Amino acid sequence: MKGKDFENRTRSTASKPKTSMASPAVKSAKGPDADVLRAALEDSVGTPTASPSRKRQRVFIPNRDGIDLQASFSLLQPSTPSRPPKRTPQGELHFQKNEQANNTFTHLLRSELFHNEIPRVDPPNLNTRNSVAAVARSDNIRTRTPPVTASITNTPSTPSKNIFTYMSPKTGTPKSRHGANMDPRSDIYSLSPVRFDSQRMLLSPRKQPRAVSKVPYKVLDAPELADDFYLNLVDWGSTNILGVGLGSCVYMWNSNTGKVTKLCDLGADDSVTSVSWIQRGSHVAIGTNKGYVQIWDARECRRLRTMTGHTARVGALAWNDHILTSGSRDRNIYHRDVRAAEQYMAKLSGHKQEVCGLKWNCEDGQLASGGNDNKLLVWDKLSEQPLYKFTEHVAAVKAIAWSPHQHGTLASGGGTADRKIKFWNTLTGQPINEIDTGSQVCNLAWSKNSNEIVSTHGFSENQIVVWKYPSMNQVVTLTGHTYRVLYLAMSPDGQVIVTGAGDETLRFWNCFAKNKNESRISLAFDPMAQIR
């Protein structure tokens, strides 16, 4: 501040008129004495000085001799502090708006340049009047220059005398051989710099991006929720009850009342490794660390039966009406008919390591299984031989989801070394698409109400991402878990998802709108009625 004050005082002193008591000749400014004094001052000083009674003004003079114009102009600018640049808003909603604007500009530019026509690749004809347009159409095509012949001349053609033509509105007879366009929507009558088609595209209503809250509306503590990638401990049933495996116990949280009920306790020598609700009804299947599969009636909190067969923990369960399929660390998959007394009806041996992902496509009768051997297998109905073997993943495949909107569309996600979501057509056995998410894919779930898919991730972001299919543009990214998000379930109405992680919390996110056309699920049919 001292240096600035000194500079300000110096400038103010220099700008004041010098009125000294020692110069009476200047004060009177009369007679020859003033002229003599003025001449003496001009002889003693080599350069002219500014008038002391006139305030100096800084004027930009563009002198190019030895002067940096850019620096001089910058120095002449006022010294008021500039406003900080406006921060670019972050978030997927802003990203969607930018993408939409970029796509609109791209379509507009293509329409203006080519009028929805593919540019011709023919070499330009220099003897026509449209040679400039022809060159513009083939500017990306390098053609050889034809040899000069006598038939090619460079003399321009003489234009027609009727340069300015018009059409009579009464007779409609064109006054030129080219005719005229009387369409009021024609570009020649428009005051806009773009064509009518482009105007209609710009003025057409556009769908606004959907805003999703990035804050969970509810967080529940889940002590002893295992941080194990190969387990499936959270599932949301059709009766709007959430089942969670915590240690050796299974708890039920009623979404309607908020009440928590303890379903079972396996004891100190066993633990829960998987939980899966039946599609319709109040029965839940539980896989244990000892290899047992138990079926419980959630309404009465009563165990109905215990099924054996596996020799290691059961980390994956999947229902298809009365068929319950279980996958285990012993690398086997069992199909069980819960109405029959037998322990299992079919044994599938296609994986070489632990089976950690199972999902039925009930409409097409196909089963997808994923394992720690990096394989994704598709089984047709109850066949003991896989229909397709997909080996493109380079990490464990736990995340599996069938599309409810397109028949035979399967999504799968790979672990830390893979990080990709791949889409398959199980009707033809061909891959559809893939995307690198940048993080371990732990779970996948399709939205019931829109053509979107949710993925949960582990290292290194621990995020939840909602994707728009098939463009795979991110709708929203949800963060909050401090551990990898290993568990994912969706509410029966398809509006809410719940995620669980090793941080021992369950977070509820309102991600989707309600499907108004969805009919209520009938709970009259209960395939478990015969074994009560």
Coordinates of C-alpha atoms in Angstrom, one line a residue:
M1 CA 0.0 0.0 0.0
K2 CA 2.9 2.3 0.6
G3 CA 4.2 2.0 -2.9
K4 CA 0.7 2.6 -4.4
D5 CA 0.1 5.6 -2.1
F6 CA 3.5 7.1 -3.2
E7 CA 2.6 6.5 -6.8
N8 CA -0.8 8.2 -6.4
R9 CA 0.8 11.2 -4.6
T10 CA 3.4 11.6 -7.3
R11 CA 0.8 11.6 -10.1
S12 CA -1.4 14.1 -8.3
T13 CA 1.5 16.4 -7.7
A14 CA 2.6 16.3 -11.3
S15 CA -0.9 17.1 -12.5
K16 CA -1.3 20.2 -10.5
P17 CA -0.3 23.6 -12.1
K18 CA 3.0 24.9 -10.8
T19 CA 2.3 28.2 -9.2
S20 CA 5.4 29.4 -7.4
M21 CA 6.1 32.7 -5.7
A22 CA 9.6 32.7 -7.4
S23 CA 8.1 33.3 -11.0
P24 CA 6.3 36.6 -11.1
A25 CA 6.9 36.9 -14.8
V26 CA 4.7 33.8 -15.5
K27 CA 2.2 35.0 -13.0
S28 CA 1.7 38.4 -14.8
A29 CA 2.1 36.9 -18.4
K30 CA 2.4 40.5 -19.8
G31 CA 5.1 42.3 -21.8
P32 CA 8.2 41.0 -23.4
D33 CA 9.4 39.4 -20.2
A34 CA 7.0 36.5 -20.6
D35 CA 8.0 35.9 -24.2
V36 CA 11.7 35.9 -23.3
L37 CA 11.1 33.5 -20.5
R38 CA 9.1 31.2 -22.8
A39 CA 11.8 31.2 -25.5
A40 CA 14.4 30.4 -22.9
L41 CA 12.5 27.4 -21.6
E42 CA 12.0 26.0 -25.1
D43 CA 15.8 26.3 -25.8
S44 CA 16.8 24.6 -22.5
V45 CA 14.5 21.6 -22.9
G46 CA 14.9 19.3 -25.9
T47 CA 11.4 17.9 -25.9
P48 CA 8.2 19.9 -25.6
T49 CA 6.5 19.6 -22.2
A50 CA 2.8 19.4 -21.4
S51 CA 1.0 22.4 -20.4
P52 CA 1.0 22.5 -16.5
S53 CA -2.6 23.8 -16.5
R54 CA -4.1 20.9 -18.6
K55 CA -4.7 17.4 -17.2
R56 CA -2.8 14.7 -19.1
Q57 CA -5.0 12.2 -21.0
R58 CA -3.9 8.7 -21.9
V59 CA -4.6 8.2 -25.6
F60 CA -3.9 5.0 -27.6
I61 CA -1.8 5.9 -30.6
P62 CA -1.1 3.0 -32.9
N63 CA 2.6 3.6 -33.6
R64 CA 4.2 0.5 -35.0
D65 CA 7.8 1.6 -34.7
G66 CA 9.3 -0.3 -31.8
I67 CA 6.2 -0.4 -29.7
D68 CA 4.3 -3.5 -28.5
L69 CA 0.7 -2.6 -29.4
Q70 CA -0.8 -5.4 -27.3
A71 CA 1.2 -4.4 -24.2
S72 CA 0.4 -0.8 -24.7
F73 CA -3.3 -1.4 -25.1
S74 CA -3.3 -3.6 -22.0
L75 CA -1.6 -0.8 -20.0
L76 CA -4.1 1.7 -21.1
Q77 CA -7.1 -0.3 -19.9
P78 CA -8.7 0.7 -16.6
S79 CA -7.3 -0.9 -13.5
T80 CA -10.6 -2.1 -12.1
P81 CA -10.5 -5.8 -11.2
S82 CA -12.1 -8.1 -13.7
R83 CA -15.0 -10.3 -12.8
P84 CA -14.0 -13.9 -12.1
P85 CA -15.0 -16.3 -14.9
K86 CA -18.4 -17.9 -14.4
R87 CA -18.0 -21.5 -13.1
T88 CA -19.3 -24.1 -15.4
P89 CA -22.1 -25.9 -13.7
Q90 CA -21.3 -29.6 -13.0
G91 CA -23.5 -32.5 -13.1
E92 CA -25.1 -34.9 -15.5
L93 CA -28.1 -32.6 -16.2
H94 CA -25.8 -29.9 -17.5
F95 CA -24.0 -32.5 -19.5
Q96 CA -27.2 -33.7 -21.1
K97 CA -28.2 -30.2 -22.0
N98 CA -24.8 -29.6 -23.6
E99 CA -25.0 -32.9 -25.5
Q100 CA -28.5 -32.0 -26.7
A101 CA -27.3 -28.6 -27.9
N102 CA -24.3 -30.1 -29.7
N103 CA -26.4 -32.7 -31.4
T104 CA -28.9 -30.0 -32.5
F105 CA -26.1 -27.9 -33.9
T106 CA -24.6 -30.9 -35.8
H107 CA -27.9 -31.7 -37.4
L108 CA -28.5 -28.1 -38.3
L109 CA -25.1 -27.7 -39.8
R110 CA -25.5 -30.9 -41.8
S111 CA -28.9 -29.8 -43.0
E112 CA -27.6 -26.4 -44.1
L113 CA -24.6 -27.7 -45.9
F114 CA -26.1 -30.8 -47.6
H115 CA -29.9 -30.4 -47.3
N116 CA -30.2 -34.0 -46.0
E117 CA -28.3 -35.3 -49.1
I118 CA -25.1 -37.2 -49.2
P119 CA -22.4 -35.1 -51.0
R120 CA -21.7 -36.3 -54.5
V121 CA -18.2 -37.6 -55.2
D122 CA -18.2 -36.8 -58.9
P123 CA -15.3 -34.5 -60.0
P124 CA -16.4 -30.9 -60.7
N125 CA -17.2 -29.8 -64.2
L126 CA -15.4 -26.5 -64.8
N127 CA -17.5 -25.7 -67.9
T128 CA -20.7 -25.3 -65.9
R129 CA -22.1 -22.4 -64.0
N130 CA -22.4 -24.5 -60.8
S131 CA -18.6 -25.2 -60.7
V132 CA -18.3 -23.6 -57.3
A133 CA -21.0 -25.8 -55.9
A134 CA -19.5 -28.8 -57.5
V135 CA -16.1 -28.1 -56.0
A136 CA -17.8 -27.7 -52.6
R137 CA -19.4 -31.0 -52.9
S138 CA -16.2 -32.8 -53.8
D139 CA -13.8 -30.9 -51.6
N140 CA -12.8 -34.0 -49.8
I141 CA -12.1 -36.0 -53.0
R142 CA -8.6 -35.6 -54.5
T143 CA -8.9 -36.1 -58.3
R144 CA -6.2 -36.0 -60.9
T145 CA -6.1 -33.0 -63.2
P146 CA -7.1 -34.1 -66.7
P147 CA -4.7 -33.5 -69.5
V148 CA -5.0 -30.2 -71.3
T149 CA -6.7 -30.6 -74.6
A150 CA -7.8 -28.3 -77.3
S151 CA -11.5 -28.8 -76.4
I152 CA -11.0 -27.3 -72.9
T153 CA -11.2 -23.5 -72.9
N154 CA -11.0 -21.0 -70.0
T155 CA -13.2 -18.4 -71.6
P156 CA -16.2 -17.7 -69.3
S157 CA -19.6 -18.2 -70.7
T158 CA -21.7 -15.1 -71.4
P159 CA -24.6 -14.8 -68.9
S160 CA -28.1 -14.3 -70.0
K161 CA -29.4 -10.8 -70.4
N162 CA -32.3 -11.6 -68.1
I163 CA -30.3 -11.4 -65.0
F164 CA -33.2 -10.0 -62.9
T165 CA -36.4 -11.9 -63.6
Y166 CA -39.8 -11.9 -62.0
M167 CA -43.0 -13.8 -62.2
S168 CA -46.4 -12.2 -62.7
P169 CA -48.7 -13.2 -59.8
K170 CA -51.8 -12.9 -62.0
T171 CA -50.9 -15.1 -64.9
G172 CA -48.3 -17.3 -63.1
T173 CA -46.2 -17.3 -66.3
P174 CA -42.5 -17.4 -65.5
K175 CA -40.5 -14.6 -67.1
S176 CA -37.4 -16.7 -67.2
R177 CA -36.6 -20.2 -68.4
H178 CA -35.7 -21.2 -64.8
G179 CA -39.1 -20.4 -63.4
A180 CA -39.8 -19.1 -59.9
N181 CA -40.9 -20.6 -56.7
M182 CA -44.2 -19.2 -55.4
D183 CA -44.2 -21.4 -52.2
P184 CA -44.6 -18.9 -49.3
R185 CA -42.4 -21.2 -47.2
S186 CA -39.6 -21.0 -49.8
D187 CA -36.2 -19.9 -48.7
I188 CA -36.3 -16.9 -51.1
Y189 CA -39.1 -15.3 -49.0
S190 CA -37.5 -16.1 -45.7
L191 CA -35.7 -13.5 -43.6
S192 CA -34.0 -16.1 -41.5
P193 CA -30.4 -17.1 -42.2
V194 CA -31.4 -20.8 -42.2
R195 CA -33.8 -22.8 -44.3
F196 CA -37.4 -23.5 -43.4
D197 CA -36.6 -27.1 -42.5
S198 CA -33.9 -26.0 -40.1
Q199 CA -36.2 -23.4 -38.6
R200 CA -38.8 -26.1 -38.0
M201 CA -36.2 -28.3 -36.3
L202 CA -35.1 -25.5 -34.0
L203 CA -38.6 -24.5 -33.1
S204 CA -39.8 -28.0 -32.5
P205 CA -40.4 -28.9 -28.8
R206 CA -37.6 -30.9 -27.2
K207 CA -37.8 -33.3 -24.3
Q208 CA -36.1 -31.8 -21.2
P209 CA -33.5 -33.9 -19.5
R210 CA -34.8 -35.7 -16.4
A211 CA -33.5 -34.4 -13.1
V212 CA -32.6 -37.0 -10.5
S213 CA -32.0 -36.2 -6.9
K214 CA -28.4 -37.0 -5.9
V215 CA -29.2 -37.3 -2.2
P216 CA -30.8 -40.5 -0.9
Y217 CA -34.1 -39.9 0.8
K218 CA -33.4 -42.6 3.4
V219 CA -30.3 -44.2 4.9
L220 CA -30.6 -47.3 7.1
D221 CA -27.8 -48.8 9.2
A222 CA -27.0 -52.4 8.2
P223 CA -24.4 -53.8 10.7
E224 CA -22.5 -56.8 9.6
L225 CA -23.4 -56.3 6.0
A226 CA -20.5 -58.3 4.4
D227 CA -18.1 -56.6 2.1
D228 CA -17.9 -59.7 -0.2
F229 CA -18.1 -59.3 -3.9
Y230 CA -19.4 -62.8 -4.5
L231 CA -22.5 -62.6 -2.3
N232 CA -26.0 -61.4 -3.0
L233 CA -27.5 -60.3 0.4
V234 CA -30.2 -57.7 -0.6
D235 CA -33.5 -58.3 -2.5
W236 CA -36.8 -56.4 -2.7
G237 CA -39.9 -58.6 -2.9
S238 CA -43.2 -58.1 -4.7
T239 CA -45.0 -57.4 -1.3
N240 CA -42.8 -54.3 -0.9
I241 CA -40.6 -55.9 1.8
L242 CA -36.8 -55.6 1.7
G243 CA -34.9 -58.6 2.8
V244 CA -31.3 -58.2 4.0
G245 CA -28.8 -60.8 5.2
L246 CA -26.7 -59.5 8.1
G247 CA -24.2 -62.0 9.5
S248 CA -26.2 -65.1 10.5
C249 CA -29.6 -63.3 10.4
V250 CA -32.1 -62.2 7.8
Y251 CA -34.0 -59.0 8.5
M252 CA -37.1 -57.7 6.7
W253 CA -37.9 -54.0 6.3
N254 CA -41.4 -53.1 5.4
S255 CA -41.4 -50.1 3.0
N256 CA -45.0 -49.2 3.8
T257 CA -44.7 -49.1 7.6
G258 CA -41.0 -48.8 8.1
K259 CA -41.1 -51.7 10.6
V260 CA -38.1 -54.1 10.8
T261 CA -38.7 -57.8 11.5
K262 CA -36.1 -60.5 12.2
L263 CA -36.9 -63.4 10.0
C264 CA -34.3 -66.0 11.1
D265 CA -31.0 -66.6 12.8
L266 CA -28.8 -69.4 11.5
G267 CA -26.7 -69.6 14.6
A268 CA -23.0 -69.0 15.3
D269 CA -21.8 -71.8 13.0
D270 CA -23.4 -70.6 9.8
S271 CA -24.1 -67.3 8.0
V272 CA -26.3 -65.9 5.2
T273 CA -24.7 -65.7 1.8
S274 CA -27.7 -65.0 -0.5
V275 CA -31.3 -63.7 -0.3
S276 CA -33.9 -63.9 -3.1
W277 CA -37.7 -63.3 -3.1
I278 CA -40.0 -65.3 -5.2
Q279 CA -41.6 -63.3 -8.1
R280 CA -45.1 -63.4 -6.6
G281 CA -45.9 -64.2 -3.0
S282 CA -44.3 -63.8 0.4
H283 CA -41.7 -66.6 0.2
V284 CA -38.0 -66.0 0.3
A285 CA -35.1 -68.3 -0.4
I286 CA -31.9 -68.1 1.7
G287 CA -28.5 -69.5 0.8
T288 CA -26.1 -70.3 3.6
N289 CA -22.4 -70.6 4.0
K290 CA -22.6 -74.3 4.6
G291 CA -24.3 -74.9 1.3
Y292 CA -27.9 -75.2 2.4
V293 CA -30.9 -73.6 0.6
Q294 CA -33.8 -72.7 2.9
I295 CA -37.3 -71.5 2.0
W296 CA -39.1 -69.3 4.5
D297 CA -42.7 -68.0 4.7
A298 CA -42.1 -64.3 5.4
R299 CA -45.7 -63.7 6.6
E300 CA -45.5 -66.3 9.3
C301 CA -41.7 -66.2 9.8
R302 CA -41.7 -70.0 9.4
R303 CA -39.2 -72.1 7.7
L304 CA -40.8 -74.4 5.1
R305 CA -37.9 -76.6 4.0
T306 CA -34.2 -77.0 3.8
M307 CA -32.6 -78.3 0.6
T308 CA -29.1 -79.8 0.2
G309 CA -26.8 -80.7 -2.6
H310 CA -24.1 -78.1 -2.6
T311 CA -20.8 -78.7 -0.7
A312 CA -19.8 -75.0 -0.4
R313 CA -21.5 -71.7 0.2
V314 CA -24.5 -70.7 -2.0
G315 CA -23.8 -67.1 -3.2
A316 CA -26.5 -66.8 -6.0
L317 CA -30.2 -67.6 -6.2
A318 CA -32.8 -67.1 -8.9
W319 CA -36.5 -67.9 -9.2
N320 CA -38.5 -68.8 -12.2
D321 CA -42.0 -69.4 -10.8
H322 CA -41.8 -72.7 -8.9
I323 CA -38.2 -73.4 -10.1
L324 CA -35.5 -72.2 -7.8
T325 CA -31.9 -72.2 -9.2
S326 CA -28.9 -72.0 -6.9
G327 CA -25.2 -71.4 -7.7
S328 CA -22.4 -72.2 -5.3
R329 CA -18.6 -72.0 -4.7
D330 CA -18.5 -75.7 -5.6
R331 CA -18.9 -74.6 -9.3
N332 CA -22.3 -76.3 -9.7
I333 CA -25.8 -75.0 -10.5
Y334 CA -28.9 -76.8 -9.3
H335 CA -32.4 -76.5 -10.6
R336 CA -34.9 -77.3 -7.8
D337 CA -38.7 -77.7 -8.1
V338 CA -40.0 -76.4 -4.8
R339 CA -43.2 -78.4 -5.3
A340 CA -41.4 -81.8 -5.5
A341 CA -39.8 -83.7 -2.7
E342 CA -36.5 -84.2 -4.5
Q343 CA -33.6 -82.0 -3.5
Y344 CA -32.9 -81.0 -7.2
M345 CA -34.1 -81.9 -10.6
A346 CA -31.0 -80.9 -12.7
K347 CA -27.3 -80.3 -12.2
L348 CA -25.4 -77.9 -14.4
S349 CA -21.6 -78.1 -14.5
G350 CA -20.4 -75.4 -16.9
H351 CA -18.2 -73.1 -14.6
K352 CA -14.7 -73.9 -13.4
Q353 CA -14.9 -71.5 -10.4
E354 CA -17.5 -70.1 -8.0
V355 CA -20.8 -69.2 -9.5
C356 CA -21.6 -65.6 -8.3
G357 CA -24.3 -64.4 -10.7
L358 CA -27.7 -66.0 -11.7
K359 CA -30.7 -64.4 -13.4
W360 CA -33.7 -66.0 -15.1
N361 CA -35.4 -64.5 -18.1
C362 CA -38.9 -65.9 -17.4
E363 CA -40.4 -64.7 -20.7
D364 CA -37.9 -66.5 -22.9
G365 CA -37.1 -69.3 -20.6
Q366 CA -33.3 -68.6 -20.5
L367 CA -30.9 -68.6 -17.6
A368 CA -27.8 -66.5 -17.4
S369 CA -25.0 -67.5 -15.1
G370 CA -21.7 -65.7 -14.3
G371 CA -18.7 -67.0 -12.5
N372 CA -15.3 -66.2 -11.1
D373 CA -13.8 -67.9 -14.1
N374 CA -14.8 -64.8 -16.2
K375 CA -17.4 -66.7 -18.1
L376 CA -21.0 -65.8 -18.9
L377 CA -23.1 -68.8 -19.8
V378 CA -26.7 -68.8 -21.2
W379 CA -28.8 -71.9 -20.6
D380 CA -32.0 -72.7 -22.5
K381 CA -34.7 -73.7 -20.1
L382 CA -33.7 -76.7 -18.0
S383 CA -31.0 -78.0 -20.4
E384 CA -27.8 -79.3 -18.8
Q385 CA -25.7 -78.0 -21.7
P386 CA -25.1 -74.2 -22.1
L387 CA -26.6 -72.6 -25.2
Y388 CA -23.9 -69.9 -25.4
K389 CA -20.5 -69.4 -23.8
F390 CA -19.3 -65.8 -23.7
T391 CA -15.7 -65.5 -22.7
E392 CA -15.0 -61.8 -23.5
H393 CA -14.9 -60.6 -19.9
V394 CA -11.5 -60.6 -18.3
A395 CA -12.7 -60.6 -14.7
A396 CA -15.4 -62.2 -12.5
V397 CA -19.0 -61.8 -13.9
K398 CA -21.4 -61.1 -11.0
A399 CA -23.5 -58.3 -12.5
I400 CA -26.2 -59.8 -14.8
A401 CA -29.6 -58.3 -15.9
W402 CA -32.2 -59.1 -18.6
S403 CA -33.9 -56.3 -20.4
P404 CA -37.7 -56.2 -19.7
H405 CA -38.2 -54.1 -22.9
Q406 CA -36.4 -56.2 -25.6
H407 CA -36.5 -59.9 -26.0
G408 CA -33.2 -61.7 -25.7
T409 CA -31.2 -58.6 -24.5
L410 CA -28.7 -59.5 -21.8
A411 CA -26.4 -57.1 -19.9
S412 CA -23.3 -58.3 -18.0
G413 CA -20.6 -56.5 -16.0
G414 CA -17.0 -57.5 -15.3
G415 CA -14.9 -57.0 -12.2
T416 CA -11.9 -54.8 -11.4
A417 CA -9.7 -56.0 -14.3
D418 CA -12.6 -55.7 -16.8
R419 CA -14.8 -52.7 -15.8
K420 CA -17.0 -53.1 -18.8
I421 CA -20.7 -53.5 -19.3
K422 CA -21.4 -55.7 -22.3
F423 CA -24.7 -56.3 -24.1
W424 CA -25.6 -59.6 -25.8
N425 CA -28.4 -60.8 -28.1
T426 CA -29.2 -64.3 -26.7
L427 CA -31.5 -65.0 -29.6
T428 CA -28.6 -65.0 -32.0
G429 CA -25.6 -65.3 -29.7
Q430 CA -24.0 -62.1 -31.0
P431 CA -22.6 -59.2 -28.9
I432 CA -24.5 -55.9 -29.3
N433 CA -22.4 -53.2 -27.6
E434 CA -20.0 -52.6 -24.7
I435 CA -18.8 -49.6 -22.6
D436 CA -15.9 -49.1 -20.3
T437 CA -17.2 -47.7 -17.0
G438 CA -13.8 -47.1 -15.4
S439 CA -14.7 -49.0 -12.2
Q440 CA -15.5 -52.5 -11.0
V441 CA -19.0 -53.5 -12.0
C442 CA -20.8 -55.0 -9.0
N443 CA -24.5 -55.1 -10.0
L444 CA -26.9 -54.3 -12.8
A445 CA -30.6 -53.7 -12.9
W446 CA -32.9 -52.6 -15.7
S447 CA -35.6 -50.0 -15.1
K448 CA -39.1 -51.4 -15.3
N449 CA -40.6 -48.0 -16.4
S450 CA -38.0 -46.7 -19.0
N451 CA -35.3 -48.1 -21.2
E452 CA -32.6 -47.4 -18.7
I453 CA -30.1 -49.5 -16.8
V454 CA -28.5 -49.0 -13.3
S455 CA -25.0 -50.1 -12.5
T456 CA -23.2 -50.1 -9.1
H457 CA -19.5 -49.9 -8.9
G458 CA -16.6 -50.7 -6.6
F459 CA -13.0 -49.6 -6.9
S460 CA -12.3 -46.8 -7.5
E461 CA -15.3 -44.5 -7.6
N462 CA -17.9 -46.5 -5.5
Q463 CA -20.6 -44.9 -7.6
I464 CA -24.1 -45.7 -8.8
V465 CA -24.8 -44.8 -12.5
V466 CA -28.0 -44.6 -14.4
W467 CA -27.5 -45.1 -18.1
K468 CA -29.8 -44.4 -21.1
Y469 CA -30.0 -47.4 -23.4
P470 CA -28.9 -47.9 -26.1
S471 CA -27.0 -44.6 -26.3
M472 CA -25.4 -45.4 -22.9
N473 CA -25.4 -41.7 -22.0
Q474 CA -25.2 -41.1 -18.3
V475 CA -28.5 -39.9 -16.8
V476 CA -27.1 -39.4 -13.3
T477 CA -24.2 -40.5 -11.1
L478 CA -24.9 -41.0 -7.5
T479 CA -22.3 -41.1 -4.8
G480 CA -22.3 -41.4 -1.0
H481 CA -21.1 -44.9 -0.2
T482 CA -17.5 -45.0 1.1
Y483 CA -17.1 -48.7 0.2
R484 CA -17.8 -50.5 -3.1
V485 CA -21.5 -50.8 -3.8
L486 CA -22.0 -54.5 -3.9
Y487 CA -25.7 -54.8 -3.5
L488 CA -28.6 -53.5 -5.6
A489 CA -32.4 -54.0 -5.5
M490 CA -35.3 -52.3 -7.1
S491 CA -38.8 -51.6 -5.6
P492 CA -41.8 -53.4 -7.0
D493 CA -43.1 -50.2 -8.7
G494 CA -39.7 -49.5 -10.3
Q495 CA -39.3 -46.0 -8.9
V496 CA -36.8 -46.6 -6.1
I497 CA -33.5 -48.5 -5.9
V498 CA -31.7 -49.5 -2.7
T499 CA -27.9 -50.0 -2.6
G500 CA -25.8 -51.6 0.0
A501 CA -22.1 -51.4 0.6
G502 CA -19.4 -52.5 3.0
D503 CA -19.8 -49.3 4.9
E504 CA -22.8 -51.1 6.5
T505 CA -25.5 -48.7 5.2
L506 CA -28.5 -49.1 2.9
R507 CA -29.3 -46.0 0.8
F508 CA -32.6 -45.5 -1.0
W509 CA -32.6 -43.4 -4.2
N510 CA -35.6 -42.1 -6.1
C511 CA -34.4 -42.6 -9.6
F512 CA -37.4 -43.3 -11.9
A513 CA -40.9 -42.1 -12.5
K514 CA -43.9 -44.2 -11.9
N515 CA -45.3 -46.2 -14.8
K516 CA -48.9 -45.1 -15.0
N517 CA -49.8 -47.9 -17.5
E518 CA -48.5 -50.6 -15.3
S519 CA -51.2 -52.9 -14.0
R520 CA -51.1 -54.3 -10.5
I521 CA -49.4 -57.6 -10.0
S522 CA -51.8 -60.3 -9.1
L523 CA -50.8 -62.1 -5.9
A524 CA -53.5 -64.8 -6.1
F525 CA -51.3 -67.4 -7.6
D526 CA -48.8 -68.8 -5.1
P527 CA -46.6 -71.6 -6.3
M528 CA -45.6 -72.4 -2.7
A529 CA -49.1 -73.3 -1.7
Q530 CA -48.5 -77.0 -2.1
I531 CA -45.6 -77.2 0.3
R532 CA -47.1 -75.4 3.3

